[in-house]
PDB file of C-alpha atoms and ligand atoms in Angstrom:
ATOM      1  CA  MET A   1      33.696  42.246 -17.814  1.00 74.00           C
ATOM      2  CA  ALA A   2      32.931  38.840 -17.887  1.00 72.00           C
ATOM      3  CA  GLN A   3      29.888  39.589 -15.989  1.00 79.00           C
ATOM      4  CA  VAL A   4      29.026  41.424 -19.260  1.00 84.00           C
ATOM      5  CA  LEU A   5      30.115  39.116 -22.093  1.00 75.00           C
ATOM      6  CA  CYS A   6      28.802  36.122 -20.788  1.00 77.00           C
ATOM      7  CA  GLN A   7      25.044  37.662 -21.070  1.00 86.00           C
ATOM      8  CA  LEU A   8      25.667  38.236 -24.726  1.00 83.00           C
ATOM      9  CA  PRO A   9      24.939  36.047 -27.814  1.00 84.00           C
ATOM     10  CA  GLN A  10      26.795  33.390 -28.115  1.00 81.00           C
ATOM     11  CA  ASN A  11      28.889  33.053 -31.807  1.00 79.00           C
ATOM     12  CA  ASP A  12      29.505  29.634 -32.856  1.00 85.00           C
ATOM     13  CA  ASP A  13      31.747  30.411 -35.761  1.00 91.00           C
ATOM     14  CA  PRO A  14      33.953  27.572 -35.905  1.00 92.00           C
ATOM     15  CA  ASN A  15      37.316  29.275 -36.702  1.00 94.00           C
ATOM     16  CA  LEU A  16      37.170  31.512 -33.387  1.00 92.00           C
ATOM     17  CA  LEU A  17      39.399  29.385 -31.509  1.00 91.00           C
ATOM     18  CA  SER A  18      40.274  31.651 -28.948  1.00 88.00           C
ATOM     19  CA  ARG A  19      36.393  30.802 -27.467  1.00 85.00           C
ATOM     20  CA  ASP A  20      38.075  27.589 -26.122  1.00 84.00           C
ATOM     21  CA  ILE A  21      41.201  28.992 -24.621  1.00 86.00           C
ATOM     22  CA  PRO A  22      40.275  30.737 -21.045  1.00 79.00           C
ATOM     23  CA  CYS A  23      42.130  34.102 -20.651  1.00 83.00           C
ATOM     24  CA  ALA A  24      43.616  33.902 -24.344  1.00 91.00           C
ATOM     25  CA  ASP A  25      45.557  37.047 -24.367  1.00 94.00           C
ATOM     26  CA  ALA A  26      44.855  37.832 -28.111  1.00 95.00           C
ATOM     27  CA  GLY A  27      41.786  36.762 -29.764  1.00 95.00           C
ATOM     28  CA  ILE A  28      42.680  33.862 -32.078  1.00 96.00           C
ATOM     29  CA  TYR A  29      40.524  33.439 -35.784  1.00 96.00           C
ATOM     30  CA  GLN A  30      41.632  30.633 -38.035  1.00 96.00           C
ATOM     31  CA  ILE A  31      42.057  31.930 -41.788  1.00 97.00           C
ATOM     32  CA  THR A  32      43.586  28.072 -43.312  1.00 97.00           C
ATOM     33  CA  PRO A  33      44.829  25.077 -41.484  1.00 96.00           C
ATOM     34  CA  GLU A  34      48.148  27.032 -41.464  1.00 97.00           C
ATOM     35  CA  LEU A  35      47.251  30.655 -40.288  1.00 98.00           C
ATOM     36  CA  VAL A  36      45.410  32.208 -38.005  1.00 97.00           C
ATOM     37  CA  LEU A  37      44.581  35.576 -36.764  1.00 97.00           C
ATOM     38  CA  LEU A  38      45.542  36.969 -33.445  1.00 98.00           C
ATOM     39  CA  GLN A  39      43.921  40.479 -32.150  1.00 97.00           C
ATOM     40  CA  SER A  40      44.203  42.614 -29.977  1.00 97.00           C
ATOM     41  CA  ILE A  41      43.608  46.291 -28.562  1.00 96.00           C
ATOM     42  CA  ASP A  42      44.976  48.340 -25.527  1.00 94.00           C
ATOM     43  CA  PHE A  43      44.716  51.822 -24.679  1.00 92.00           C
ATOM     44  CA  PHE A  44      45.237  54.233 -21.635  1.00 92.00           C
ATOM     45  CA  THR A  45      46.211  57.994 -20.652  1.00 92.00           C
ATOM     46  CA  PRO A  46      49.479  58.810 -20.570  1.00 93.00           C
ATOM     47  CA  VAL A  47      51.620  57.320 -17.636  1.00 92.00           C
ATOM     48  CA  VAL A  48      54.300  59.661 -18.498  1.00 93.00           C
ATOM     49  CA  ASP A  49      54.770  63.242 -19.277  1.00 92.00           C
ATOM     50  CA  ASP A  50      57.337  62.531 -22.341  1.00 95.00           C
ATOM     51  CA  PRO A  51      54.636  62.612 -25.233  1.00 96.00           C
ATOM     52  CA  TYR A  52      57.459  60.484 -27.354  1.00 97.00           C
ATOM     53  CA  LEU A  53      57.767  57.745 -25.002  1.00 97.00           C
ATOM     54  CA  PHE A  54      53.955  57.337 -23.946  1.00 97.00           C
ATOM     55  CA  GLY A  55      54.011  56.460 -27.488  1.00 97.00           C
ATOM     56  CA  ALA A  56      56.313  54.037 -27.370  1.00 98.00           C
ATOM     57  CA  ILE A  57      55.342  52.344 -24.239  1.00 98.00           C
ATOM     58  CA  ALA A  58      51.784  52.481 -25.069  1.00 98.00           C
ATOM     59  CA  ALA A  59      53.127  50.676 -28.473  1.00 98.00           C
ATOM     60  CA  SER A  60      54.925  48.092 -26.701  1.00 98.00           C
ATOM     61  CA  ASN A  61      52.102  47.568 -24.058  1.00 97.00           C
ATOM     62  CA  ALA A  62      49.667  47.014 -27.270  1.00 98.00           C
ATOM     63  CA  LEU A  63      52.164  44.252 -29.101  1.00 98.00           C
ATOM     64  CA  SER A  64      52.329  42.396 -25.998  1.00 98.00           C
ATOM     65  CA  ASP A  65      49.403  40.591 -26.148  1.00 98.00           C
ATOM     66  CA  VAL A  66      50.393  39.042 -30.150  1.00 98.00           C
ATOM     67  CA  TYR A  67      54.166  38.301 -28.597  1.00 98.00           C
ATOM     68  CA  ALA A  68      52.948  36.407 -25.317  1.00 98.00           C
ATOM     69  CA  MET A  69      51.265  34.168 -27.876  1.00 97.00           C
ATOM     70  CA  GLY A  70      54.258  33.550 -29.552  1.00 97.00           C
ATOM     71  CA  GLY A  71      52.307  35.819 -32.646  1.00 98.00           C
ATOM     72  CA  LYS A  72      54.586  38.158 -35.871  1.00 98.00           C
ATOM     73  CA  PRO A  73      52.511  41.743 -35.589  1.00 98.00           C
ATOM     74  CA  ILE A  74      51.848  42.886 -38.796  1.00 98.00           C
ATOM     75  CA  THR A  75      49.401  45.733 -38.206  1.00 98.00           C
ATOM     76  CA  ALA A  76      48.708  48.255 -36.048  1.00 98.00           C
ATOM     77  CA  MET A  77      45.730  51.212 -35.870  1.00 98.00           C
ATOM     78  CA  ASN A  78      46.027  54.123 -33.709  1.00 97.00           C
ATOM     79  CA  MET A  79      43.199  54.632 -31.298  1.00 96.00           C
ATOM     80  CA  VAL A  80      43.548  58.756 -30.389  1.00 95.00           C
ATOM     81  CA  GLY A  81      41.419  60.336 -27.807  1.00 96.00           C
ATOM     82  CA  PHE A  82      43.262  64.618 -27.968  1.00 96.00           C
ATOM     83  CA  PRO A  83      41.631  67.790 -25.895  1.00 95.00           C
ATOM     84  CA  ASN A  84      41.695  69.918 -28.714  1.00 93.00           C
ATOM     85  CA  CYS A  85      43.209  72.842 -26.178  1.00 94.00           C
ATOM     86  CA  LEU A  86      46.363  70.863 -26.425  1.00 93.00           C
ATOM     87  CA  ASP A  87      49.549  71.875 -28.773  1.00 94.00           C
ATOM     88  CA  ILE A  88      49.079  69.373 -32.064  1.00 94.00           C
ATOM     89  CA  ASP A  89      52.759  68.586 -31.680  1.00 96.00           C
ATOM     90  CA  ILE A  90      51.847  67.101 -28.513  1.00 96.00           C
ATOM     91  CA  LEU A  91      49.934  64.191 -30.453  1.00 95.00           C
ATOM     92  CA  THR A  92      52.625  64.486 -33.155  1.00 96.00           C
ATOM     93  CA  GLN A  93      55.005  63.121 -30.619  1.00 97.00           C
ATOM     94  CA  ILE A  94      53.121  60.451 -29.616  1.00 97.00           C
ATOM     95  CA  LEU A  95      52.332  58.978 -32.708  1.00 97.00           C
ATOM     96  CA  CYS A  96      56.180  59.227 -33.779  1.00 97.00           C
ATOM     97  CA  GLY A  97      57.385  57.367 -30.589  1.00 97.00           C
ATOM     98  CA  SER A  98      54.207  54.840 -31.421  1.00 98.00           C
ATOM     99  CA  THR A  99      55.265  54.573 -34.971  1.00 98.00           C
ATOM    100  CA  ASN A 100      58.973  53.707 -34.353  1.00 98.00           C
ATOM    101  CA  LYS A 101      57.590  50.938 -32.055  1.00 98.00           C
ATOM    102  CA  VAL A 102      55.684  49.215 -34.282  1.00 98.00           C
ATOM    103  CA  HIS A 103      58.326  49.248 -36.743  1.00 98.00           C
ATOM    104  CA  GLU A 104      60.973  48.340 -34.423  1.00 98.00           C
ATOM    105  CA  ALA A 105      58.357  45.276 -34.659  1.00 98.00           C
ATOM    106  CA  GLY A 106      58.331  44.593 -37.872  1.00 98.00           C
ATOM    107  CA  ALA A 107      54.859  45.711 -38.559  1.00 98.00           C
ATOM    108  CA  THR A 108      52.860  49.195 -40.071  1.00 98.00           C
ATOM    109  CA  VAL A 109      50.306  51.302 -39.106  1.00 98.00           C
ATOM    110  CA  VAL A 110      47.912  50.990 -41.515  1.00 97.00           C
ATOM    111  CA  GLY A 111      45.291  53.796 -40.198  1.00 95.00           C
ATOM    112  CA  GLY A 112      43.407  54.917 -36.736  1.00 94.00           C
ATOM    113  CA  HIS A 113      40.279  56.733 -35.712  1.00 96.00           C
ATOM    114  CA  SER A 114      40.509  59.678 -33.283  1.00 93.00           C
ATOM    115  CA  ILE A 115      37.851  61.728 -31.139  1.00 95.00           C
ATOM    116  CA  GLU A 116      37.977  64.909 -29.322  1.00 93.00           C
ATOM    117  CA  ASP A 117      38.689  63.836 -25.684  1.00 94.00           C
ATOM    118  CA  GLU A 118      38.724  65.982 -22.049  1.00 94.00           C
ATOM    119  CA  GLU A 119      41.731  63.982 -21.660  1.00 93.00           C
ATOM    120  CA  PRO A 120      44.631  62.347 -23.819  1.00 95.00           C
ATOM    121  CA  LYS A 121      44.163  58.505 -24.367  1.00 96.00           C
ATOM    122  CA  PHE A 122      45.803  56.621 -26.707  1.00 97.00           C
ATOM    123  CA  GLY A 123      46.209  52.863 -27.359  1.00 97.00           C
ATOM    124  CA  LEU A 124      46.569  50.217 -30.685  1.00 98.00           C
ATOM    125  CA  ALA A 125      44.746  47.893 -31.884  1.00 98.00           C
ATOM    126  CA  ILE A 126      47.257  45.063 -33.391  1.00 98.00           C
ATOM    127  CA  THR A 127      46.900  42.502 -35.694  1.00 98.00           C
ATOM    128  CA  GLY A 128      49.281  39.089 -35.878  1.00 98.00           C
ATOM    129  CA  THR A 129      49.528  35.557 -37.105  1.00 98.00           C
ATOM    130  CA  ALA A 130      50.844  32.992 -36.076  1.00 97.00           C
ATOM    131  CA  HIS A 131      50.440  29.212 -37.078  1.00 96.00           C
ATOM    132  CA  PRO A 132      47.918  27.035 -35.115  1.00 94.00           C
ATOM    133  CA  ASP A 133      50.049  24.265 -33.583  1.00 93.00           C
ATOM    134  CA  ARG A 134      52.945  26.920 -33.268  1.00 93.00           C
ATOM    135  CA  MET A 135      51.487  29.274 -31.043  1.00 95.00           C
ATOM    136  CA  ILE A 136      51.865  29.399 -27.252  1.00 96.00           C
ATOM    137  CA  THR A 137      48.560  30.162 -24.507  1.00 96.00           C
ATOM    138  CA  THR A 138      47.799  29.927 -21.535  1.00 96.00           C
ATOM    139  CA  LEU A 139      46.832  26.352 -21.760  1.00 95.00           C
ATOM    140  CA  GLY A 140      49.907  24.148 -20.867  1.00 95.00           C
ATOM    141  CA  CYS A 141      51.706  24.530 -17.957  1.00 97.00           C
ATOM    142  CA  GLN A 142      52.727  21.197 -16.371  1.00 98.00           C
ATOM    143  CA  PRO A 143      53.503  20.740 -12.659  1.00 98.00           C
ATOM    144  CA  GLY A 144      57.449  20.614 -12.816  1.00 98.00           C
ATOM    145  CA  ASP A 145      57.832  23.622 -15.397  1.00 98.00           C
ATOM    146  CA  LEU A 146      59.483  26.466 -13.493  1.00 98.00           C
ATOM    147  CA  LEU A 147      58.209  29.987 -13.864  1.00 98.00           C
ATOM    148  CA  VAL A 148      60.647  32.609 -15.714  1.00 98.00           C
ATOM    149  CA  LEU A 149      59.407  36.103 -15.993  1.00 98.00           C
ATOM    150  CA  THR A 150      61.278  38.829 -18.346  1.00 98.00           C
ATOM    151  CA  LYS A 151      61.044  42.268 -16.702  1.00 98.00           C
ATOM    152  CA  PRO A 152      60.987  43.209 -12.964  1.00 98.00           C
ATOM    153  CA  LEU A 153      57.362  44.643 -11.162  1.00 98.00           C
ATOM    154  CA  GLY A 154      56.202  47.753  -9.896  1.00 98.00           C
ATOM    155  CA  THR A 155      55.539  49.898 -12.981  1.00 98.00           C
ATOM    156  CA  GLY A 156      52.153  50.925 -11.400  1.00 97.00           C
ATOM    157  CA  LEU A 157      54.130  51.955  -8.358  1.00 97.00           C
ATOM    158  CA  LEU A 158      56.350  53.859 -10.295  1.00 97.00           C
ATOM    159  CA  THR A 159      53.874  55.497 -12.513  1.00 96.00           C
ATOM    160  CA  THR A 160      51.417  56.571  -9.477  1.00 95.00           C
ATOM    161  CA  SER A 161      54.425  57.875  -8.184  1.00 96.00           C
ATOM    162  CA  LEU A 162      55.909  60.050 -11.262  1.00 94.00           C
ATOM    163  CA  LYS A 163      52.221  61.434 -11.211  1.00 93.00           C
ATOM    164  CA  ALA A 164      52.603  62.460  -7.782  1.00 94.00           C
ATOM    165  CA  LYS A 165      55.623  64.235  -8.421  1.00 94.00           C
ATOM    166  CA  VAL A 166      57.310  62.049  -5.598  1.00 95.00           C
ATOM    167  CA  LEU A 167      59.674  60.796  -8.221  1.00 95.00           C
ATOM    168  CA  ASN A 168      60.753  62.124 -11.891  1.00 94.00           C
ATOM    169  CA  GLU A 169      61.710  60.772 -15.269  1.00 92.00           C
ATOM    170  CA  GLN A 170      65.038  60.131 -14.519  1.00 94.00           C
ATOM    171  CA  GLN A 171      64.611  58.748 -11.165  1.00 95.00           C
ATOM    172  CA  ILE A 172      62.636  55.630 -12.612  1.00 96.00           C
ATOM    173  CA  ASP A 173      64.560  55.126 -16.053  1.00 96.00           C
ATOM    174  CA  VAL A 174      65.233  51.536 -15.869  1.00 97.00           C
ATOM    175  CA  ALA A 175      61.472  51.335 -15.470  1.00 98.00           C
ATOM    176  CA  LEU A 176      60.637  53.308 -18.276  1.00 97.00           C
ATOM    177  CA  LYS A 177      63.125  51.807 -20.532  1.00 97.00           C
ATOM    178  CA  GLY A 178      61.410  48.372 -19.336  1.00 98.00           C
ATOM    179  CA  MET A 179      58.288  49.269 -19.868  1.00 98.00           C
ATOM    180  CA  GLU A 180      59.308  50.728 -23.695  1.00 98.00           C
ATOM    181  CA  ARG A 181      61.566  47.471 -24.188  1.00 98.00           C
ATOM    182  CA  LEU A 182      59.414  45.633 -27.120  1.00 98.00           C
ATOM    183  CA  ASN A 183      58.650  41.644 -25.709  1.00 98.00           C
ATOM    184  CA  ARG A 184      59.863  40.896 -29.402  1.00 98.00           C
ATOM    185  CA  TYR A 185      62.884  39.183 -28.897  1.00 98.00           C
ATOM    186  CA  ALA A 186      61.636  37.329 -25.423  1.00 98.00           C
ATOM    187  CA  SER A 187      59.118  35.734 -26.855  1.00 98.00           C
ATOM    188  CA  GLU A 188      61.390  34.358 -30.088  1.00 98.00           C
ATOM    189  CA  ALA A 189      63.876  33.353 -27.922  1.00 98.00           C
ATOM    190  CA  MET A 190      61.106  31.101 -25.751  1.00 98.00           C
ATOM    191  CA  LEU A 191      59.870  29.926 -29.198  1.00 97.00           C
ATOM    192  CA  LYS A 192      63.500  28.412 -30.189  1.00 96.00           C
ATOM    193  CA  VAL A 193      63.595  26.759 -27.351  1.00 97.00           C
ATOM    194  CA  GLY A 194      59.816  25.971 -26.589  1.00 97.00           C
ATOM    195  CA  VAL A 195      58.116  26.002 -23.630  1.00 98.00           C
ATOM    196  CA  SER A 196      54.305  25.001 -22.082  1.00 98.00           C
ATOM    197  CA  ALA A 197      52.593  28.186 -22.003  1.00 98.00           C
ATOM    198  CA  CYS A 198      53.335  31.958 -21.715  1.00 98.00           C
ATOM    199  CA  THR A 199      51.124  34.692 -20.773  1.00 98.00           C
ATOM    200  CA  ASP A 200      52.291  38.694 -20.726  1.00 98.00           C
ATOM    201  CA  ILE A 201      51.543  40.884 -17.126  1.00 98.00           C
ATOM    202  CA  THR A 202      49.876  44.140 -17.652  1.00 97.00           C
ATOM    203  CA  GLY A 203      46.898  45.411 -15.768  1.00 96.00           C
ATOM    204  CA  PHE A 204      45.792  42.433 -13.419  1.00 97.00           C
ATOM    205  CA  GLY A 205      49.054  42.422 -12.246  1.00 98.00           C
ATOM    206  CA  LEU A 206      51.308  38.949 -11.872  1.00 98.00           C
ATOM    207  CA  ILE A 207      48.446  38.327  -9.413  1.00 98.00           C
ATOM    208  CA  GLY A 208      45.490  38.435 -11.874  1.00 97.00           C
ATOM    209  CA  HIS A 209      47.739  37.265 -15.064  1.00 98.00           C
ATOM    210  CA  ALA A 210      49.400  33.839 -12.970  1.00 98.00           C
ATOM    211  CA  LEU A 211      45.879  32.944 -12.416  1.00 97.00           C
ATOM    212  CA  GLU A 212      44.381  33.057 -15.194  1.00 96.00           C
ATOM    213  CA  MET A 213      47.203  30.935 -16.643  1.00 97.00           C
ATOM    214  CA  ALA A 214      46.776  28.408 -13.662  1.00 97.00           C
ATOM    215  CA  ASP A 215      43.223  28.124 -13.989  1.00 96.00           C
ATOM    216  CA  ALA A 216      43.257  27.902 -17.996  1.00 95.00           C
ATOM    217  CA  SER A 217      45.995  25.289 -17.235  1.00 96.00           C
ATOM    218  CA  GLN A 218      43.973  23.429 -14.450  1.00 96.00           C
ATOM    219  CA  VAL A 219      47.522  23.420 -12.177  1.00 97.00           C
ATOM    220  CA  ARG A 220      48.445  25.459  -9.194  1.00 98.00           C
ATOM    221  CA  LEU A 221      51.307  27.832  -9.173  1.00 98.00           C
ATOM    222  CA  THR A 222      54.069  28.123  -6.050  1.00 98.00           C
ATOM    223  CA  ILE A 223      55.586  31.692  -6.399  1.00 98.00           C
ATOM    224  CA  HIS A 224      58.424  32.247  -4.329  1.00 98.00           C
ATOM    225  CA  GLY A 225      57.917  35.732  -2.546  1.00 97.00           C
ATOM    226  CA  ASP A 226      61.610  36.817  -1.848  1.00 96.00           C
ATOM    227  CA  SER A 227      62.510  36.264  -5.920  1.00 97.00           C
ATOM    228  CA  LEU A 228      60.003  38.569  -7.044  1.00 98.00           C
ATOM    229  CA  PRO A 229      62.117  41.105  -9.042  1.00 98.00           C
ATOM    230  CA  ASP A 230      61.346  45.318  -8.254  1.00 98.00           C
ATOM    231  CA  TYR A 231      62.457  47.885 -10.353  1.00 98.00           C
ATOM    232  CA  PRO A 232      64.313  50.173  -8.600  1.00 97.00           C
ATOM    233  CA  HIS A 233      62.219  52.948  -6.061  1.00 97.00           C
ATOM    234  CA  ALA A 234      59.259  50.401  -6.530  1.00 97.00           C
ATOM    235  CA  ILE A 235      59.385  48.933  -3.220  1.00 97.00           C
ATOM    236  CA  ASP A 236      60.092  52.666  -1.184  1.00 96.00           C
ATOM    237  CA  MET A 237      57.303  53.862  -2.873  1.00 96.00           C
ATOM    238  CA  ALA A 238      55.010  50.749  -2.155  1.00 95.00           C
ATOM    239  CA  GLU A 239      56.046  51.361   1.843  1.00 94.00           C
ATOM    240  CA  ASN A 240      55.310  54.733   1.635  1.00 93.00           C
ATOM    241  CA  GLY A 241      51.787  53.884   0.615  1.00 92.00           C
ATOM    242  CA  LEU A 242      52.082  55.361  -2.708  1.00 92.00           C
ATOM    243  CA  VAL A 243      50.226  52.353  -4.428  1.00 95.00           C
ATOM    244  CA  PRO A 244      47.849  52.353  -7.188  1.00 96.00           C
ATOM    245  CA  GLU A 245      43.920  51.886  -6.771  1.00 95.00           C
ATOM    246  CA  GLY A 246      44.410  49.121  -9.435  1.00 96.00           C
ATOM    247  CA  ARG A 247      46.675  47.235  -7.010  1.00 97.00           C
ATOM    248  CA  PHE A 248      43.451  46.386  -4.567  1.00 97.00           C
ATOM    249  CA  ARG A 249      41.060  46.061  -7.013  1.00 97.00           C
ATOM    250  CA  ASN A 250      43.814  43.308  -8.588  1.00 98.00           C
ATOM    251  CA  HIS A 251      43.530  42.114  -4.541  1.00 98.00           C
ATOM    252  CA  ARG A 252      40.124  41.958  -3.593  1.00 97.00           C
ATOM    253  CA  HIS A 253      39.733  40.387  -7.130  1.00 97.00           C
ATOM    254  CA  TYR A 254      42.268  37.461  -6.929  1.00 97.00           C
ATOM    255  CA  ILE A 255      43.405  36.637  -3.242  1.00 97.00           C
ATOM    256  CA  PRO A 256      40.320  34.121  -3.044  1.00 97.00           C
ATOM    257  CA  ARG A 257      42.454  32.392  -4.886  1.00 97.00           C
ATOM    258  CA  VAL A 258      45.812  32.515  -3.209  1.00 97.00           C
ATOM    259  CA  SER A 259      47.151  30.685   0.136  1.00 97.00           C
ATOM    260  CA  GLY A 260      49.773  31.658   2.297  1.00 97.00           C
ATOM    261  CA  GLU A 261      49.839  35.721   2.032  1.00 96.00           C
ATOM    262  CA  GLU A 262      50.001  35.905   5.804  1.00 95.00           C
ATOM    263  CA  GLY A 263      53.498  34.400   5.670  1.00 92.00           C
ATOM    264  CA  GLN A 264      54.752  37.077   3.343  1.00 96.00           C
ATOM    265  CA  GLN A 265      55.893  40.502   3.675  1.00 95.00           C
ATOM    266  CA  GLN A 266      53.704  43.808   2.971  1.00 95.00           C
ATOM    267  CA  HIS A 267      55.888  44.788  -0.121  1.00 96.00           C
ATOM    268  CA  VAL A 268      55.804  41.550  -1.943  1.00 97.00           C
ATOM    269  CA  ILE A 269      51.887  41.515  -1.889  1.00 97.00           C
ATOM    270  CA  ASP A 270      52.072  44.723  -3.325  1.00 97.00           C
ATOM    271  CA  LEU A 271      54.367  43.572  -6.294  1.00 97.00           C
ATOM    272  CA  LEU A 272      52.478  40.934  -6.998  1.00 98.00           C
ATOM    273  CA  CYS A 273      48.746  42.975  -7.079  1.00 98.00           C
ATOM    274  CA  ASP A 274      50.477  45.569  -8.357  1.00 98.00           C
ATOM    275  CA  PRO A 275      49.138  46.588 -12.640  1.00 98.00           C
ATOM    276  CA  GLN A 276      51.782  46.542 -14.850  1.00 97.00           C
ATOM    277  CA  THR A 277      51.957  49.035 -18.062  1.00 97.00           C
ATOM    278  CA  SER A 278      54.211  47.051 -20.519  1.00 97.00           C
ATOM    279  CA  GLY A 279      55.313  44.282 -18.314  1.00 98.00           C
ATOM    280  CA  GLY A 280      57.087  41.273 -19.260  1.00 98.00           C
ATOM    281  CA  LEU A 281      56.570  37.848 -20.417  1.00 98.00           C
ATOM    282  CA  LEU A 282      55.364  34.719 -17.736  1.00 98.00           C
ATOM    283  CA  ILE A 283      56.854  31.596 -19.285  1.00 98.00           C
ATOM    284  CA  SER A 284      56.323  28.189 -17.693  1.00 98.00           C
ATOM    285  CA  VAL A 285      59.288  25.934 -19.362  1.00 98.00           C
ATOM    286  CA  PRO A 286      59.507  22.383 -18.498  1.00 98.00           C
ATOM    287  CA  ALA A 287      62.958  22.064 -16.439  1.00 98.00           C
ATOM    288  CA  GLN A 288      65.064  19.643 -18.832  1.00 98.00           C
ATOM    289  CA  ARG A 289      64.456  23.365 -21.022  1.00 98.00           C
ATOM    290  CA  LEU A 290      65.221  25.842 -18.483  1.00 98.00           C
ATOM    291  CA  ASP A 291      68.813  26.423 -19.187  1.00 98.00           C
ATOM    292  CA  GLN A 292      68.315  26.749 -22.719  1.00 98.00           C
ATOM    293  CA  LEU A 293      65.450  29.290 -22.081  1.00 98.00           C
ATOM    294  CA  LEU A 294      67.677  31.449 -19.642  1.00 98.00           C
ATOM    295  CA  ASN A 295      70.706  31.049 -22.259  1.00 98.00           C
ATOM    296  CA  ALA A 296      68.411  32.255 -24.880  1.00 98.00           C
ATOM    297  CA  LEU A 297      66.860  35.156 -23.175  1.00 98.00           C
ATOM    298  CA  GLN A 298      70.207  36.564 -22.286  1.00 98.00           C
ATOM    299  CA  GLU A 299      71.672  36.082 -25.849  1.00 98.00           C
ATOM    300  CA  ALA A 300      68.439  38.114 -26.504  1.00 97.00           C
ATOM    301  CA  GLY A 301      69.185  41.133 -24.095  1.00 98.00           C
ATOM    302  CA  ASP A 302      66.438  40.238 -21.911  1.00 98.00           C
ATOM    303  CA  GLN A 303      66.223  39.459 -18.107  1.00 98.00           C
ATOM    304  CA  ALA A 304      64.983  35.957 -16.623  1.00 98.00           C
ATOM    305  CA  PHE A 305      63.605  35.900 -13.153  1.00 98.00           C
ATOM    306  CA  ILE A 306      63.093  32.684 -12.111  1.00 98.00           C
ATOM    307  CA  ILE A 307      59.904  33.272  -9.593  1.00 98.00           C
ATOM    308  CA  GLY A 308      58.226  29.756  -9.267  1.00 98.00           C
ATOM    309  CA  GLU A 309      56.995  26.383 -10.418  1.00 98.00           C
ATOM    310  CA  VAL A 310      53.998  24.186 -11.434  1.00 98.00           C
ATOM    311  CA  ASP A 311      52.292  21.745  -8.697  1.00 96.00           C
ATOM    312  CA  HIS A 312      50.015  19.057  -8.728  1.00 95.00           C
ATOM    313  CA  GLY A 313      47.873  21.634  -6.230  1.00 95.00           C
ATOM    314  CA  PRO A 314      43.784  22.679  -6.360  1.00 97.00           C
ATOM    315  CA  ALA A 315      43.386  23.621 -10.190  1.00 97.00           C
ATOM    316  CA  GLY A 316      43.536  27.233 -10.802  1.00 97.00           C
ATOM    317  CA  THR A 317      44.805  28.395  -7.510  1.00 98.00           C
ATOM    318  CA  MET A 318      48.417  30.365  -6.330  1.00 98.00           C
ATOM    319  CA  GLN A 319      50.589  29.430  -3.714  1.00 98.00           C
ATOM    320  CA  LEU A 320      52.601  31.958  -1.916  1.00 97.00           C
ATOM    321  CA  ILE A 321      56.257  30.974  -0.060  1.00 96.00           C
TER     322      ILE A 321
HETATM  323 CO1   CO B 401      48.081  39.782 -22.064  1.00 61.29          CO
END
């Protein structure tokens, strides 16, 4: 995608703030000195069989970029691809799941667009707002910061196993609840405490999104292989070779900027590279605010895993220990 984007005509609109923020989670467009719009879009084919749950997960996933930036989602637009041979009740269920999640976010569905498609696809375009001085971006990780992840890893492994019918939805219930959970509460917790930087973990996996933050902040991230949290059954699936294609793409693309791979167990590398659907926030927090953040996340009902720290090593790289 980067190869395509760099060939497009450049936009010199001074209100497009995201142009100066490498790997920003959302487009950032300044409206007034006190207000920026945050815009983000995502859609995909079903990750679960239950259409209501698929809609809820798709909405949580699409809303996540605005939350990673400490923004407040205000509107959502549906994007639907749907085969005319399928029962229209399935689409109703997808949209119900999604709309309830958008309402939980305090946002409003303002419309959408649908096309006929061979395979169902669903996602949303989200618009949020933030104060330009209070938004959180991929810039700002400081050496000495701790790295906190708010959801376990392994959704790519588990949804691949679900498609292969090796696991059923009951067996991956914990991961489904995790994917469905809004990053809203974790985002409000980090805003209250004040953190250095944040991004959310989605398709590029922990490896890709962490490296983007390292690159934007011009720091190295040290990740402790044995502290990566995993959803139940994810490691079993990795060990049985039920690994999604995206894991290999992420590995190929990002591993040149990672040192210490050889000292890690295979399942750590699988978790690190596993593409996530509606993953957690990766928060860089100053050491003196770590306890405050952990308390705030716990009060919010979220998990918090300390997976590493920020250091002075080569900018834009990751060290595994
Ligand atoms: Co993101």
